[in-house]
JSON list of C-alpha atoms and ligand atoms in Angstrom, two decimals:
[
{"chain": "A", "resi": 1, "resn": "MET", "atom": "CA", "xyz": [-0.94, -36.31, 20.99]},
{"chain": "A", "resi": 2, "resn": "ARG", "atom": "CA", "xyz": [0.21, -35.72, 17.42]},
{"chain": "A", "resi": 3, "resn": "ILE", "atom": "CA", "xyz": [1.49, -32.43, 15.98]},
{"chain": "A", "resi": 4, "resn": "ASP", "atom": "CA", "xyz": [0.91, -31.48, 12.35]},
{"chain": "A", "resi": 5, "resn": "CYS", "atom": "CA", "xyz": [2.44, -28.29, 11.00]},
{"chain": "A", "resi": 6, "resn": "ILE", "atom": "CA", "xyz": [0.96, -26.66, 7.88]},
{"chain": "A", "resi": 7, "resn": "SER", "atom": "CA", "xyz": [3.26, -24.30, 5.98]},
{"chain": "A", "resi": 8, "resn": "ASN", "atom": "CA", "xyz": [0.70, -21.72, 4.79]},
{"chain": "A", "resi": 9, "resn": "ILE", "atom": "CA", "xyz": [-3.02, -20.99, 4.67]},
{"chain": "A", "resi": 10, "resn": "SER", "atom": "CA", "xyz": [-3.58, -22.35, 1.17]},
{"chain": "A", "resi": 11, "resn": "GLU", "atom": "CA", "xyz": [-2.45, -25.81, 2.33]},
{"chain": "A", "resi": 12, "resn": "THR", "atom": "CA", "xyz": [-5.20, -26.03, 4.95]},
{"chain": "A", "resi": 13, "resn": "GLN", "atom": "CA", "xyz": [-7.57, -27.57, 2.40]},
{"chain": "A", "resi": 14, "resn": "ALA", "atom": "CA", "xyz": [-5.53, -30.75, 2.33]},
{"chain": "A", "resi": 15, "resn": "HIS", "atom": "CA", "xyz": [-5.73, -31.20, 6.10]},
{"chain": "A", "resi": 16, "resn": "ASP", "atom": "CA", "xyz": [-8.57, -32.25, 8.30]},
{"chain": "A", "resi": 17, "resn": "LEU", "atom": "CA", "xyz": [-8.85, -29.77, 11.16]},
{"chain": "A", "resi": 18, "resn": "ALA", "atom": "CA", "xyz": [-12.00, -31.29, 12.64]},
{"chain": "A", "resi": 19, "resn": "GLY", "atom": "CA", "xyz": [-11.57, -32.41, 16.23]},
{"chain": "A", "resi": 20, "resn": "LYS", "atom": "CA", "xyz": [-8.10, -30.82, 16.51]},
{"chain": "A", "resi": 21, "resn": "THR", "atom": "CA", "xyz": [-6.63, -27.95, 18.50]},
{"chain": "A", "resi": 22, "resn": "VAL", "atom": "CA", "xyz": [-5.47, -25.44, 15.89]},
{"chain": "A", "resi": 23, "resn": "PHE", "atom": "CA", "xyz": [-2.93, -22.68, 16.46]},
{"chain": "A", "resi": 24, "resn": "VAL", "atom": "CA", "xyz": [-2.88, -19.93, 13.84]},
{"chain": "A", "resi": 25, "resn": "ILE", "atom": "CA", "xyz": [0.57, -18.36, 13.73]},
{"chain": "A", "resi": 26, "resn": "ASP", "atom": "CA", "xyz": [1.29, -15.00, 12.10]},
{"chain": "A", "resi": 27, "resn": "VAL", "atom": "CA", "xyz": [4.32, -13.76, 14.01]},
{"chain": "A", "resi": 28, "resn": "LEU", "atom": "CA", "xyz": [4.76, -10.65, 11.81]},
{"chain": "A", "resi": 29, "resn": "ARG", "atom": "CA", "xyz": [2.45, -9.35, 13.04]},
{"chain": "A", "resi": 30, "resn": "ALA", "atom": "CA", "xyz": [-1.23, -10.27, 13.39]},
{"chain": "A", "resi": 31, "resn": "THR", "atom": "CA", "xyz": [-1.16, -12.93, 16.10]},
{"chain": "A", "resi": 32, "resn": "SER", "atom": "CA", "xyz": [1.57, -11.10, 18.05]},
{"chain": "A", "resi": 33, "resn": "THR", "atom": "CA", "xyz": [-0.66, -8.02, 17.95]},
{"chain": "A", "resi": 34, "resn": "MET", "atom": "CA", "xyz": [-3.74, -9.99, 19.06]},
{"chain": "A", "resi": 35, "resn": "VAL", "atom": "CA", "xyz": [-1.87, -11.34, 22.08]},
{"chain": "A", "resi": 36, "resn": "THR", "atom": "CA", "xyz": [-0.62, -7.84, 22.92]},
{"chain": "A", "resi": 37, "resn": "ALA", "atom": "CA", "xyz": [-4.11, -6.34, 22.65]},
{"chain": "A", "resi": 38, "resn": "LEU", "atom": "CA", "xyz": [-5.60, -8.89, 25.07]},
{"chain": "A", "resi": 39, "resn": "VAL", "atom": "CA", "xyz": [-2.66, -8.44, 27.45]},
{"chain": "A", "resi": 40, "resn": "HIS", "atom": "CA", "xyz": [-3.48, -4.73, 27.52]},
{"chain": "A", "resi": 41, "resn": "GLY", "atom": "CA", "xyz": [-7.09, -5.31, 28.45]},
{"chain": "A", "resi": 42, "resn": "SER", "atom": "CA", "xyz": [-9.07, -5.43, 25.21]},
{"chain": "A", "resi": 43, "resn": "SER", "atom": "CA", "xyz": [-12.24, -7.42, 25.94]},
{"chain": "A", "resi": 44, "resn": "CYS", "atom": "CA", "xyz": [-12.06, -9.31, 22.63]},
{"chain": "A", "resi": 45, "resn": "ILE", "atom": "CA", "xyz": [-10.88, -9.19, 19.04]},
{"chain": "A", "resi": 46, "resn": "VAL", "atom": "CA", "xyz": [-13.26, -9.92, 16.18]},
{"chain": "A", "resi": 47, "resn": "PRO", "atom": "CA", "xyz": [-11.23, -11.16, 13.17]},
{"chain": "A", "resi": 48, "resn": "VAL", "atom": "CA", "xyz": [-12.83, -10.50, 9.78]},
{"chain": "A", "resi": 49, "resn": "GLU", "atom": "CA", "xyz": [-11.55, -10.96, 6.24]},
{"chain": "A", "resi": 50, "resn": "THR", "atom": "CA", "xyz": [-12.37, -7.70, 4.48]},
{"chain": "A", "resi": 51, "resn": "VAL", "atom": "CA", "xyz": [-12.34, -3.97, 5.16]},
{"chain": "A", "resi": 52, "resn": "VAL", "atom": "CA", "xyz": [-16.04, -3.78, 4.29]},
{"chain": "A", "resi": 53, "resn": "GLN", "atom": "CA", "xyz": [-16.86, -6.57, 6.77]},
{"chain": "A", "resi": 54, "resn": "ALA", "atom": "CA", "xyz": [-14.84, -4.76, 9.44]},
{"chain": "A", "resi": 55, "resn": "LYS", "atom": "CA", "xyz": [-16.79, -1.53, 8.96]},
{"chain": "A", "resi": 56, "resn": "GLN", "atom": "CA", "xyz": [-20.11, -3.40, 8.94]},
{"chain": "A", "resi": 57, "resn": "THR", "atom": "CA", "xyz": [-19.23, -5.39, 12.06]},
{"chain": "A", "resi": 58, "resn": "ALA", "atom": "CA", "xyz": [-18.03, -2.49, 14.20]},
{"chain": "A", "resi": 59, "resn": "SER", "atom": "CA", "xyz": [-20.62, -0.95, 16.52]},
{"chain": "A", "resi": 60, "resn": "GLU", "atom": "CA", "xyz": [-20.54, 2.24, 18.56]},
{"chain": "A", "resi": 61, "resn": "GLY", "atom": "CA", "xyz": [-17.56, 2.13, 20.95]},
{"chain": "A", "resi": 62, "resn": "ASP", "atom": "CA", "xyz": [-15.67, -0.58, 19.05]},
{"chain": "A", "resi": 63, "resn": "LEU", "atom": "CA", "xyz": [-12.18, 0.02, 17.68]},
{"chain": "A", "resi": 64, "resn": "LEU", "atom": "CA", "xyz": [-11.27, -0.76, 14.08]},
{"chain": "A", "resi": 65, "resn": "ALA", "atom": "CA", "xyz": [-7.80, -2.16, 13.46]},
{"chain": "A", "resi": 66, "resn": "GLY", "atom": "CA", "xyz": [-5.87, -3.67, 10.60]},
{"chain": "A", "resi": 67, "resn": "GLU", "atom": "CA", "xyz": [-3.60, -3.27, 7.63]},
{"chain": "A", "resi": 68, "resn": "ARG", "atom": "CA", "xyz": [-3.27, -3.66, 3.93]},
{"chain": "A", "resi": 69, "resn": "GLN", "atom": "CA", "xyz": [0.27, -3.92, 2.59]},
{"chain": "A", "resi": 70, "resn": "CYS", "atom": "CA", "xyz": [1.38, -3.56, 6.23]},
{"chain": "A", "resi": 71, "resn": "LYS", "atom": "CA", "xyz": [-0.06, -0.03, 6.44]},
{"chain": "A", "resi": 72, "resn": "LYS", "atom": "CA", "xyz": [-2.94, 1.22, 8.56]},
{"chain": "A", "resi": 73, "resn": "ILE", "atom": "CA", "xyz": [-6.27, 1.23, 6.72]},
{"chain": "A", "resi": 74, "resn": "PRO", "atom": "CA", "xyz": [-7.55, 4.80, 6.19]},
{"chain": "A", "resi": 75, "resn": "GLY", "atom": "CA", "xyz": [-10.23, 5.73, 8.75]},
{"chain": "A", "resi": 76, "resn": "PHE", "atom": "CA", "xyz": [-9.29, 2.90, 11.15]},
{"chain": "A", "resi": 77, "resn": "HIS", "atom": "CA", "xyz": [-8.25, 3.65, 14.74]},
{"chain": "A", "resi": 78, "resn": "PHE", "atom": "CA", "xyz": [-5.22, 1.35, 14.67]},
{"chain": "A", "resi": 79, "resn": "GLY", "atom": "CA", "xyz": [-2.96, -0.36, 12.17]},
{"chain": "A", "resi": 80, "resn": "ASN", "atom": "CA", "xyz": [-1.38, -3.75, 12.89]},
{"chain": "A", "resi": 81, "resn": "SER", "atom": "CA", "xyz": [1.63, -2.66, 14.93]},
{"chain": "A", "resi": 82, "resn": "PRO", "atom": "CA", "xyz": [1.67, -4.35, 18.36]},
{"chain": "A", "resi": 83, "resn": "HIS", "atom": "CA", "xyz": [3.12, -1.17, 19.86]},
{"chain": "A", "resi": 84, "resn": "GLU", "atom": "CA", "xyz": [-0.08, 0.73, 19.06]},
{"chain": "A", "resi": 85, "resn": "PHE", "atom": "CA", "xyz": [-1.99, -1.63, 21.36]},
{"chain": "A", "resi": 86, "resn": "ARG", "atom": "CA", "xyz": [0.27, -1.13, 24.36]},
{"chain": "A", "resi": 87, "resn": "THR", "atom": "CA", "xyz": [-2.09, 1.46, 25.79]},
{"chain": "A", "resi": 88, "resn": "ASP", "atom": "CA", "xyz": [-4.84, 1.71, 28.41]},
{"chain": "A", "resi": 89, "resn": "ALA", "atom": "CA", "xyz": [-7.06, 3.21, 25.70]},
{"chain": "A", "resi": 90, "resn": "ILE", "atom": "CA", "xyz": [-8.02, -0.32, 24.58]},
{"chain": "A", "resi": 91, "resn": "ALA", "atom": "CA", "xyz": [-9.03, -1.55, 28.05]},
{"chain": "A", "resi": 92, "resn": "GLY", "atom": "CA", "xyz": [-12.50, -3.11, 27.90]},
{"chain": "A", "resi": 93, "resn": "LYS", "atom": "CA", "xyz": [-12.80, -2.39, 24.17]},
{"chain": "A", "resi": 94, "resn": "ARG", "atom": "CA", "xyz": [-13.88, -4.77, 21.43]},
{"chain": "A", "resi": 95, "resn": "ILE", "atom": "CA", "xyz": [-11.48, -4.57, 18.49]},
{"chain": "A", "resi": 96, "resn": "VAL", "atom": "CA", "xyz": [-12.66, -5.47, 15.00]},
{"chain": "A", "resi": 97, "resn": "MET", "atom": "CA", "xyz": [-9.57, -6.47, 13.03]},
{"chain": "A", "resi": 98, "resn": "THR", "atom": "CA", "xyz": [-8.74, -7.31, 9.42]},
{"chain": "A", "resi": 99, "resn": "THR", "atom": "CA", "xyz": [-5.25, -8.17, 8.20]},
{"chain": "A", "resi": 100, "resn": "THR", "atom": "CA", "xyz": [-3.97, -9.62, 4.95]},
{"chain": "A", "resi": 101, "resn": "ASN", "atom": "CA", "xyz": [-3.01, -13.05, 6.27]},
{"chain": "A", "resi": 102, "resn": "GLY", "atom": "CA", "xyz": [-3.54, -13.43, 10.01]},
{"chain": "A", "resi": 103, "resn": "THR", "atom": "CA", "xyz": [-7.29, -12.85, 10.26]},
{"chain": "A", "resi": 104, "resn": "ARG", "atom": "CA", "xyz": [-7.76, -14.91, 7.07]},
{"chain": "A", "resi": 105, "resn": "GLY", "atom": "CA", "xyz": [-5.87, -17.73, 8.78]},
{"chain": "A", "resi": 106, "resn": "ILE", "atom": "CA", "xyz": [-8.23, -17.55, 11.76]},
{"chain": "A", "resi": 107, "resn": "GLN", "atom": "CA", "xyz": [-11.24, -17.84, 9.41]},
{"chain": "A", "resi": 108, "resn": "LYS", "atom": "CA", "xyz": [-9.67, -20.84, 7.63]},
{"chain": "A", "resi": 109, "resn": "ALA", "atom": "CA", "xyz": [-8.97, -22.54, 10.95]},
{"chain": "A", "resi": 110, "resn": "ALA", "atom": "CA", "xyz": [-12.54, -22.21, 12.20]},
{"chain": "A", "resi": 111, "resn": "ARG", "atom": "CA", "xyz": [-13.28, -25.90, 11.46]},
{"chain": "A", "resi": 112, "resn": "GLY", "atom": "CA", "xyz": [-10.92, -26.88, 14.28]},
{"chain": "A", "resi": 113, "resn": "ALA", "atom": "CA", "xyz": [-12.37, -27.98, 17.62]},
{"chain": "A", "resi": 114, "resn": "THR", "atom": "CA", "xyz": [-10.54, -25.11, 19.33]},
{"chain": "A", "resi": 115, "resn": "VAL", "atom": "CA", "xyz": [-8.74, -22.27, 17.55]},
{"chain": "A", "resi": 116, "resn": "PHE", "atom": "CA", "xyz": [-5.97, -20.32, 19.26]},
{"chain": "A", "resi": 117, "resn": "ALA", "atom": "CA", "xyz": [-3.69, -17.46, 18.17]},
{"chain": "A", "resi": 118, "resn": "GLY", "atom": "CA", "xyz": [-0.04, -18.38, 18.69]},
{"chain": "A", "resi": 119, "resn": "SER", "atom": "CA", "xyz": [3.12, -16.30, 18.60]},
{"chain": "A", "resi": 120, "resn": "MET", "atom": "CA", "xyz": [6.64, -16.28, 20.01]},
{"chain": "A", "resi": 121, "resn": "LEU", "atom": "CA", "xyz": [5.32, -14.03, 22.79]},
{"chain": "A", "resi": 122, "resn": "ASN", "atom": "CA", "xyz": [3.00, -16.71, 24.21]},
{"chain": "A", "resi": 123, "resn": "ALA", "atom": "CA", "xyz": [4.50, -19.99, 22.92]},
{"chain": "A", "resi": 124, "resn": "SER", "atom": "CA", "xyz": [4.86, -21.69, 26.29]},
{"chain": "A", "resi": 125, "resn": "ALA", "atom": "CA", "xyz": [1.29, -20.70, 27.27]},
{"chain": "A", "resi": 126, "resn": "CYS", "atom": "CA", "xyz": [0.11, -22.16, 23.93]},
{"chain": "A", "resi": 127, "resn": "ALA", "atom": "CA", "xyz": [1.72, -25.51, 24.75]},
{"chain": "A", "resi": 128, "resn": "LYS", "atom": "CA", "xyz": [0.10, -25.58, 28.19]},
{"chain": "A", "resi": 129, "resn": "ALA", "atom": "CA", "xyz": [-3.33, -24.76, 26.71]},
{"chain": "A", "resi": 130, "resn": "ALA", "atom": "CA", "xyz": [-2.98, -27.56, 24.12]},
{"chain": "A", "resi": 131, "resn": "LEU", "atom": "CA", "xyz": [-1.94, -30.12, 26.73]},
{"chain": "A", "resi": 132, "resn": "ARG", "atom": "CA", "xyz": [-4.93, -29.20, 28.83]},
{"chain": "A", "resi": 133, "resn": "LEU", "atom": "CA", "xyz": [-7.26, -29.96, 25.88]},
{"chain": "A", "resi": 134, "resn": "ARG", "atom": "CA", "xyz": [-5.55, -33.34, 25.15]},
{"chain": "A", "resi": 135, "resn": "ARG", "atom": "CA", "xyz": [-6.31, -33.32, 21.43]},
{"chain": "A", "resi": 136, "resn": "ASP", "atom": "CA", "xyz": [-4.07, -33.59, 18.39]},
{"chain": "A", "resi": 137, "resn": "VAL", "atom": "CA", "xyz": [-2.54, -30.24, 17.46]},
{"chain": "A", "resi": 138, "resn": "VAL", "atom": "CA", "xyz": [-2.32, -28.41, 14.14]},
{"chain": "A", "resi": 139, "resn": "LEU", "atom": "CA", "xyz": [0.17, -25.55, 13.84]},
{"chain": "A", "resi": 140, "resn": "LEU", "atom": "CA", "xyz": [-1.12, -23.42, 10.96]},
{"chain": "A", "resi": 141, "resn": "CYS", "atom": "CA", "xyz": [1.57, -21.03, 9.72]},
{"chain": "A", "resi": 142, "resn": "ALA", "atom": "CA", "xyz": [-0.29, -18.12, 8.11]},
{"chain": "A", "resi": 143, "resn": "GLY", "atom": "CA", "xyz": [2.54, -17.23, 5.73]},
{"chain": "A", "resi": 144, "resn": "THR", "atom": "CA", "xyz": [2.31, -14.30, 3.36]},
{"chain": "A", "resi": 145, "resn": "GLN", "atom": "CA", "xyz": [-0.08, -14.39, 0.43]},
{"chain": "A", "resi": 146, "resn": "ASP", "atom": "CA", "xyz": [-0.12, -18.23, 0.44]},
{"chain": "A", "resi": 147, "resn": "VAL", "atom": "CA", "xyz": [3.68, -18.51, 0.63]},
{"chain": "A", "resi": 148, "resn": "PHE", "atom": "CA", "xyz": [5.57, -19.92, 3.63]},
{"chain": "A", "resi": 149, "resn": "ALA", "atom": "CA", "xyz": [7.07, -17.31, 5.98]},
{"chain": "A", "resi": 150, "resn": "LEU", "atom": "CA", "xyz": [10.12, -18.33, 8.03]},
{"chain": "A", "resi": 151, "resn": "GLU", "atom": "CA", "xyz": [9.08, -16.47, 11.19]},
{"chain": "A", "resi": 152, "resn": "ASP", "atom": "CA", "xyz": [5.84, -18.49, 11.37]},
{"chain": "A", "resi": 153, "resn": "GLY", "atom": "CA", "xyz": [7.72, -21.75, 10.84]},
{"chain": "A", "resi": 154, "resn": "LEU", "atom": "CA", "xyz": [10.22, -20.87, 13.58]},
{"chain": "A", "resi": 155, "resn": "CYS", "atom": "CA", "xyz": [7.37, -20.13, 15.95]},
{"chain": "A", "resi": 156, "resn": "ALA", "atom": "CA", "xyz": [5.77, -23.49, 15.06]},
{"chain": "A", "resi": 157, "resn": "GLY", "atom": "CA", "xyz": [9.14, -25.10, 15.88]},
{"chain": "A", "resi": 158, "resn": "LEU", "atom": "CA", "xyz": [9.23, -23.29, 19.21]},
{"chain": "A", "resi": 159, "resn": "ILE", "atom": "CA", "xyz": [5.67, -24.37, 20.12]},
{"chain": "A", "resi": 160, "resn": "THR", "atom": "CA", "xyz": [6.55, -27.95, 19.10]},
{"chain": "A", "resi": 161, "resn": "ARG", "atom": "CA", "xyz": [9.50, -27.88, 21.47]},
{"chain": "A", "resi": 162, "resn": "GLU", "atom": "CA", "xyz": [7.39, -26.37, 24.26]},
{"chain": "A", "resi": 163, "resn": "LEU", "atom": "CA", "xyz": [4.82, -29.13, 23.74]},
{"chain": "A", "resi": 164, "resn": "ILE", "atom": "CA", "xyz": [7.47, -31.85, 23.97]},
{"chain": "A", "resi": 165, "resn": "GLN", "atom": "CA", "xyz": [9.00, -30.29, 27.09]},
{"chain": "A", "resi": 166, "resn": "ALA", "atom": "CA", "xyz": [5.67, -29.72, 28.83]},
{"chain": "A", "resi": 167, "resn": "SER", "atom": "CA", "xyz": [4.36, -33.20, 28.03]},
{"chain": "A", "resi": 168, "resn": "GLY", "atom": "CA", "xyz": [7.63, -34.83, 29.14]},
{"chain": "A", "resi": 169, "resn": "ARG", "atom": "CA", "xyz": [7.67, -37.33, 26.27]},
{"chain": "A", "resi": 170, "resn": "GLU", "atom": "CA", "xyz": [8.33, -37.69, 22.56]},
{"chain": "A", "resi": 171, "resn": "LEU", "atom": "CA", "xyz": [5.35, -36.72, 20.42]},
{"chain": "A", "resi": 172, "resn": "GLU", "atom": "CA", "xyz": [4.36, -37.98, 17.00]},
{"chain": "A", "resi": 173, "resn": "MET", "atom": "CA", "xyz": [4.62, -35.25, 14.36]},
{"chain": "A", "resi": 174, "resn": "ASN", "atom": "CA", "xyz": [4.66, -34.68, 10.61]},
{"chain": "A", "resi": 175, "resn": "ASP", "atom": "CA", "xyz": [7.91, -34.03, 8.75]},
{"chain": "A", "resi": 176, "resn": "PHE", "atom": "CA", "xyz": [7.29, -30.29, 8.53]},
{"chain": "A", "resi": 177, "resn": "ALA", "atom": "CA", "xyz": [6.84, -29.96, 12.32]},
{"chain": "A", "resi": 178, "resn": "ALA", "atom": "CA", "xyz": [10.09, -31.92, 12.84]},
{"chain": "A", "resi": 179, "resn": "ALA", "atom": "CA", "xyz": [11.88, -29.69, 10.34]},
{"chain": "A", "resi": 180, "resn": "MET", "atom": "CA", "xyz": [10.61, -26.51, 12.01]},
{"chain": "A", "resi": 181, "resn": "ALA", "atom": "CA", "xyz": [11.63, -27.75, 15.48]},
{"chain": "A", "resi": 182, "resn": "ALA", "atom": "CA", "xyz": [15.13, -28.40, 14.10]},
{"chain": "A", "resi": 183, "resn": "ALA", "atom": "CA", "xyz": [15.20, -24.98, 12.41]},
{"chain": "A", "resi": 184, "resn": "TYR", "atom": "CA", "xyz": [14.20, -23.26, 15.64]},
{"chain": "A", "resi": 185, "resn": "ALA", "atom": "CA", "xyz": [16.90, -25.09, 17.62]},
{"chain": "A", "resi": 186, "resn": "HIS", "atom": "CA", "xyz": [19.44, -23.99, 15.01]},
{"chain": "A", "resi": 187, "resn": "ILE", "atom": "CA", "xyz": [18.40, -20.34, 14.99]},
{"chain": "A", "resi": 188, "resn": "GLU", "atom": "CA", "xyz": [17.17, -19.62, 18.54]},
{"chain": "A", "resi": 189, "resn": "HIS", "atom": "CA", "xyz": [20.38, -17.93, 19.71]},
{"chain": "A", "resi": 190, "resn": "ARG", "atom": "CA", "xyz": [20.06, -15.36, 16.89]},
{"chain": "A", "resi": 191, "resn": "LEU", "atom": "CA", "xyz": [16.29, -15.06, 16.63]},
{"chain": "A", "resi": 192, "resn": "GLU", "atom": "CA", "xyz": [16.14, -11.26, 16.32]},
{"chain": "A", "resi": 193, "resn": "GLU", "atom": "CA", "xyz": [18.68, -11.32, 13.50]},
{"chain": "A", "resi": 194, "resn": "ALA", "atom": "CA", "xyz": [16.75, -14.12, 11.74]},
{"chain": "A", "resi": 195, "resn": "LEU", "atom": "CA", "xyz": [13.46, -12.24, 11.95]},
{"chain": "A", "resi": 196, "resn": "LEU", "atom": "CA", "xyz": [15.01, -8.97, 10.78]},
{"chain": "A", "resi": 197, "resn": "SER", "atom": "CA", "xyz": [16.53, -10.70, 7.75]},
{"chain": "A", "resi": 198, "resn": "CYS", "atom": "CA", "xyz": [13.60, -12.89, 6.64]},
{"chain": "A", "resi": 199, "resn": "ASP", "atom": "CA", "xyz": [11.34, -11.56, 3.85]},
{"chain": "A", "resi": 200, "resn": "GLY", "atom": "CA", "xyz": [8.62, -10.30, 6.23]},
{"chain": "A", "resi": 201, "resn": "GLY", "atom": "CA", "xyz": [11.15, -8.68, 8.56]},
{"chain": "A", "resi": 202, "resn": "VAL", "atom": "CA", "xyz": [12.90, -6.88, 5.71]},
{"chain": "A", "resi": 203, "resn": "ARG", "atom": "CA", "xyz": [9.57, -5.63, 4.34]},
{"chain": "A", "resi": 204, "resn": "LEU", "atom": "CA", "xyz": [8.45, -4.31, 7.74]},
{"chain": "A", "resi": 205, "resn": "SER", "atom": "CA", "xyz": [11.87, -2.76, 8.46]},
{"chain": "A", "resi": 206, "resn": "GLN", "atom": "CA", "xyz": [11.80, -0.92, 5.13]},
{"chain": "A", "resi": 207, "resn": "LEU", "atom": "CA", "xyz": [8.42, 0.53, 6.12]},
{"chain": "A", "resi": 208, "resn": "GLY", "atom": "CA", "xyz": [9.84, 1.74, 9.47]},
{"chain": "A", "resi": 209, "resn": "PHE", "atom": "CA", "xyz": [8.55, -1.15, 11.63]},
{"chain": "A", "resi": 210, "resn": "ALA", "atom": "CA", "xyz": [11.88, -2.73, 12.68]},
{"chain": "A", "resi": 211, "resn": "ASP", "atom": "CA", "xyz": [10.86, -2.23, 16.33]},
{"chain": "A", "resi": 212, "resn": "ASP", "atom": "CA", "xyz": [7.81, -4.41, 15.70]},
{"chain": "A", "resi": 213, "resn": "VAL", "atom": "CA", "xyz": [10.03, -7.18, 14.34]},
{"chain": "A", "resi": 214, "resn": "LEU", "atom": "CA", "xyz": [12.22, -7.05, 17.47]},
{"chain": "A", "resi": 215, "resn": "TYR", "atom": "CA", "xyz": [9.17, -7.04, 19.73]},
{"chain": "A", "resi": 216, "resn": "CYS", "atom": "CA", "xyz": [7.60, -10.01, 17.91]},
{"chain": "A", "resi": 217, "resn": "SER", "atom": "CA", "xyz": [10.82, -12.02, 18.28]},
{"chain": "A", "resi": 218, "resn": "ARG", "atom": "CA", "xyz": [10.58, -11.98, 22.10]},
{"chain": "A", "resi": 219, "resn": "VAL", "atom": "CA", "xyz": [9.90, -15.46, 23.48]},
{"chain": "A", "resi": 220, "resn": "ASN", "atom": "CA", "xyz": [7.46, -16.47, 26.24]},
{"chain": "A", "resi": 221, "resn": "CYS", "atom": "CA", "xyz": [6.65, -13.02, 27.66]},
{"chain": "A", "resi": 222, "resn": "PHE", "atom": "CA", "xyz": [2.92, -13.51, 28.18]},
{"chain": "A", "resi": 223, "resn": "ASP", "atom": "CA", "xyz": [0.62, -16.17, 29.57]},
{"chain": "A", "resi": 224, "resn": "ILE", "atom": "CA", "xyz": [-2.44, -15.13, 27.57]},
{"chain": "A", "resi": 225, "resn": "VAL", "atom": "CA", "xyz": [-3.63, -17.32, 24.70]},
{"chain": "A", "resi": 226, "resn": "PRO", "atom": "CA", "xyz": [-6.37, -15.86, 22.48]},
{"chain": "A", "resi": 227, "resn": "VAL", "atom": "CA", "xyz": [-9.08, -18.47, 21.80]},
{"chain": "A", "resi": 228, "resn": "LEU", "atom": "CA", "xyz": [-11.84, -18.21, 19.20]},
{"chain": "A", "resi": 229, "resn": "GLY", "atom": "CA", "xyz": [-15.45, -18.48, 20.37]},
{"chain": "A", "resi": 230, "resn": "ASP", "atom": "CA", "xyz": [-18.64, -16.97, 18.95]},
{"chain": "A", "resi": 231, "resn": "GLY", "atom": "CA", "xyz": [-16.60, -15.20, 16.28]},
{"chain": "A", "resi": 232, "resn": "ALA", "atom": "CA", "xyz": [-14.27, -13.40, 18.69]},
{"chain": "A", "resi": 233, "resn": "LEU", "atom": "CA", "xyz": [-10.88, -14.04, 20.29]},
{"chain": "A", "resi": 234, "resn": "ARG", "atom": "CA", "xyz": [-10.77, -13.80, 24.06]},
{"chain": "A", "resi": 235, "resn": "ALA", "atom": "CA", "xyz": [-8.19, -14.84, 26.66]},
{"chain": "A", "resi": 236, "resn": "PHE", "atom": "CA", "xyz": [-8.32, -18.62, 27.17]},
{"chain": "A", "resi": 237, "resn": "ASP", "atom": "CA", "xyz": [-9.37, -19.45, 30.69]},
{"chain": "A", "resi": 238, "resn": "ARG", "atom": "CA", "xyz": [-7.01, -22.15, 31.88]},
{"chain": "B", "resi": 1, "resn": "LIG", "atom": "C1", "xyz": [-0.92, -10.04, 8.12]},
{"chain": "B", "resi": 1, "resn": "LIG", "atom": "O1", "xyz": [-1.85, -10.48, 8.82]},
{"chain": "B", "resi": 1, "resn": "LIG", "atom": "O2", "xyz": [-0.94, -10.11, 6.90]},
{"chain": "B", "resi": 1, "resn": "LIG", "atom": "C2", "xyz": [0.29, -9.43, 8.73]},
{"chain": "B", "resi": 1, "resn": "LIG", "atom": "O3", "xyz": [0.18, -9.37, 10.08]},
{"chain": "B", "resi": 1, "resn": "LIG", "atom": "C3", "xyz": [0.71, -8.20, 7.99]},
{"chain": "B", "resi": 1, "resn": "LIG", "atom": "C4", "xyz": [1.40, -7.13, 8.81]},
{"chain": "B", "resi": 1, "resn": "LIG", "atom": "O4", "xyz": [2.41, -7.39, 9.43]},
{"chain": "B", "resi": 1, "resn": "LIG", "atom": "O5", "xyz": [0.93, -6.00, 8.87]}
]
């Protein structure tokens, strides 16, 4: 198994995703929120690129969720804060979601053989899912507006380490995956501090979402891995 890490969505073009297991990583906050929503019983999440598509896709009984500039979209039921989804109100509900980077990353990754949503919250479960599929792995850091975001890279480093540990052997990887694994090892003992002080963490904290940053920096809390199929993310059945 080989691991390739891509630093942001705009770089996906240069990589061949066909036949690979792809993890889209948007730690702050889209993929952390997706994991949280499935953990709290949402039946599935439909990721779409635009607000118009979200409104057109949602049917009676669905919930609309998402953000622009980190803020809830007017008229939507939920924003993109994982804390909003920690409620029984989403049990059994289909959530149609659009975010600036995370849902765009899922669309870009769709050429992969299997597309998962990865985060710090479910990193170990991600590694186990990838090993089960036995294909090469692409870790696609969503970034912010086509620029690398440290929190996504650190999560890619964490998943790389989990993959090595779970497989019990050295794995081939590109230079960026090796660099992110080293960065994670360097920073892991002060992860909360690192996420609060990176660009995305500062932006969210200034908007009053520091609690989200702390929540998204928790490691290996959940076993659920969202997997894309028929246009929706559901819990991967291991
Ligand atoms: C995104 O998908 O762009 C982010 O999750 C933005 C946010 O944190 O609201």
